[in-house]
């Protein structure tokens, strides 16, 4: 609304696209992981899409068609809300059978800590920059960190 000069209705439609993407992403990324038969590969692909879609926010200008902004935020929403089912499936797959509940519950401590810290961090980035596109683009940083963690965990589990 502020950055792109759109009315509240138009901004709300973009937010709705993000939320619909989130709901769709949960189903889509789980389906994709099942089809690939490899949650690690699905998480890598999902992480790359998350990083790229976040970085694309730098290009957002008032000249963007609303449909394009909706598409971008749909994809961002699909990754932002859709990753955790695949992530928890991979945690459960890697954990010894008797430790699955402890491993998945323990991993959610970090997830929920991020959910508490993330909005505060985004608000502070916006206060420092005054720019929503930079704020959204910087979401690529935690996405890239997560992508690196998935890669490092896989390398550690595969011994190489």
Short mmCIF file of N, CA, C and O in Angstrom, two decimals, residues 87-110 112:
data_model
loop_
_atom_site.label_atom_id
_atom_site.label_comp_id
_atom_site.label_asym_id
_atom_site.label_seq_id
_atom_site.Cartn_x
_atom_site.Cartn_y
_atom_site.Cartn_z
N UNK A 87 9.89 -30.38 5.83
CA UNK A 87 10.97 -30.33 6.82
C UNK A 87 10.73 -31.35 7.93
O UNK A 87 11.62 -32.13 8.28
N UNK A 88 9.53 -31.37 8.48
CA UNK A 88 9.24 -32.31 9.57
C UNK A 88 9.28 -33.76 9.08
O UNK A 88 9.71 -34.65 9.82
N UNK A 89 8.88 -33.99 7.84
CA UNK A 89 8.98 -35.35 7.29
C UNK A 89 10.44 -35.77 7.20
O UNK A 89 10.77 -36.93 7.51
N UNK A 90 11.31 -34.85 6.81
CA UNK A 90 12.74 -35.17 6.71
C UNK A 90 13.35 -35.38 8.09
O UNK A 90 14.14 -36.30 8.29
N UNK A 91 12.96 -34.55 9.06
CA UNK A 91 13.45 -34.75 10.43
C UNK A 91 13.02 -36.12 10.93
O UNK A 91 13.82 -36.87 11.50
N UNK A 92 11.76 -36.47 10.72
CA UNK A 92 11.25 -37.77 11.17
C UNK A 92 11.95 -38.92 10.45
O UNK A 92 12.26 -39.95 11.04
N UNK A 93 12.25 -38.74 9.17
CA UNK A 93 12.93 -39.78 8.40
C UNK A 93 14.35 -40.02 8.92
O UNK A 93 14.82 -41.15 9.01
N UNK A 94 15.02 -38.93 9.28
CA UNK A 94 16.41 -39.04 9.72
C UNK A 94 16.56 -39.49 11.17
O UNK A 94 17.60 -40.05 11.54
N UNK A 95 15.55 -39.25 11.98
CA UNK A 95 15.65 -39.58 13.41
C UNK A 95 15.48 -41.08 13.64
O UNK A 95 14.71 -41.73 12.93
N UNK A 96 16.19 -41.61 14.62
CA UNK A 96 15.92 -43.01 15.01
C UNK A 96 14.46 -43.13 15.44
O UNK A 96 13.89 -42.19 16.01
N UNK A 97 13.85 -44.27 15.16
CA UNK A 97 12.41 -44.46 15.40
C UNK A 97 11.98 -44.01 16.79
O UNK A 97 10.97 -43.35 16.95
N UNK A 98 12.76 -44.35 17.79
CA UNK A 98 12.38 -44.02 19.17
C UNK A 98 12.58 -42.54 19.51
O UNK A 98 12.16 -42.07 20.55
N UNK A 99 13.20 -41.78 18.59
CA UNK A 99 13.47 -40.36 18.84
C UNK A 99 12.69 -39.42 17.92
O UNK A 99 12.91 -38.21 17.94
N UNK A 100 11.77 -39.97 17.13
CA UNK A 100 11.06 -39.14 16.15
C UNK A 100 10.31 -38.00 16.84
O UNK A 100 10.42 -36.83 16.42
N UNK A 101 9.57 -38.28 17.90
CA UNK A 101 8.80 -37.21 18.55
C UNK A 101 9.72 -36.18 19.18
O UNK A 101 9.46 -34.97 19.11
N UNK A 102 10.82 -36.61 19.77
CA UNK A 102 11.77 -35.68 20.37
C UNK A 102 12.44 -34.83 19.29
O UNK A 102 12.60 -33.62 19.45
N UNK A 103 12.83 -35.46 18.20
CA UNK A 103 13.51 -34.72 17.12
C UNK A 103 12.57 -33.72 16.45
O UNK A 103 12.95 -32.56 16.22
N UNK A 104 11.35 -34.13 16.15
CA UNK A 104 10.43 -33.19 15.49
C UNK A 104 10.02 -32.08 16.46
O UNK A 104 10.00 -30.90 16.09
N UNK A 105 9.74 -32.44 17.71
CA UNK A 105 9.40 -31.42 18.70
C UNK A 105 10.56 -30.47 18.95
O UNK A 105 10.38 -29.25 19.04
N UNK A 106 11.76 -31.02 19.05
CA UNK A 106 12.93 -30.18 19.25
C UNK A 106 13.19 -29.25 18.09
O UNK A 106 13.56 -28.08 18.28
N UNK A 107 12.98 -29.73 16.88
CA UNK A 107 13.19 -28.86 15.72
C UNK A 107 12.18 -27.72 15.69
O UNK A 107 12.48 -26.61 15.25
N UNK A 108 10.99 -27.98 16.22
CA UNK A 108 9.96 -26.94 16.24
C UNK A 108 10.28 -25.82 17.24
O UNK A 108 9.76 -24.71 17.11
N UNK A 109 11.14 -26.10 18.22
CA UNK A 109 11.59 -25.03 19.12
C UNK A 109 12.28 -23.94 18.29
O UNK A 109 12.01 -22.75 18.46
N UNK A 110 13.15 -24.37 17.37
CA UNK A 110 13.86 -23.40 16.54
C UNK A 110 12.92 -22.72 15.55
O UNK A 110 13.03 -21.52 15.31
N UNK A 112 9.70 -22.12 15.94
CA UNK A 112 8.85 -21.15 16.64
C UNK A 112 9.64 -19.98 17.19
O UNK A 112 9.10 -18.88 17.30
#
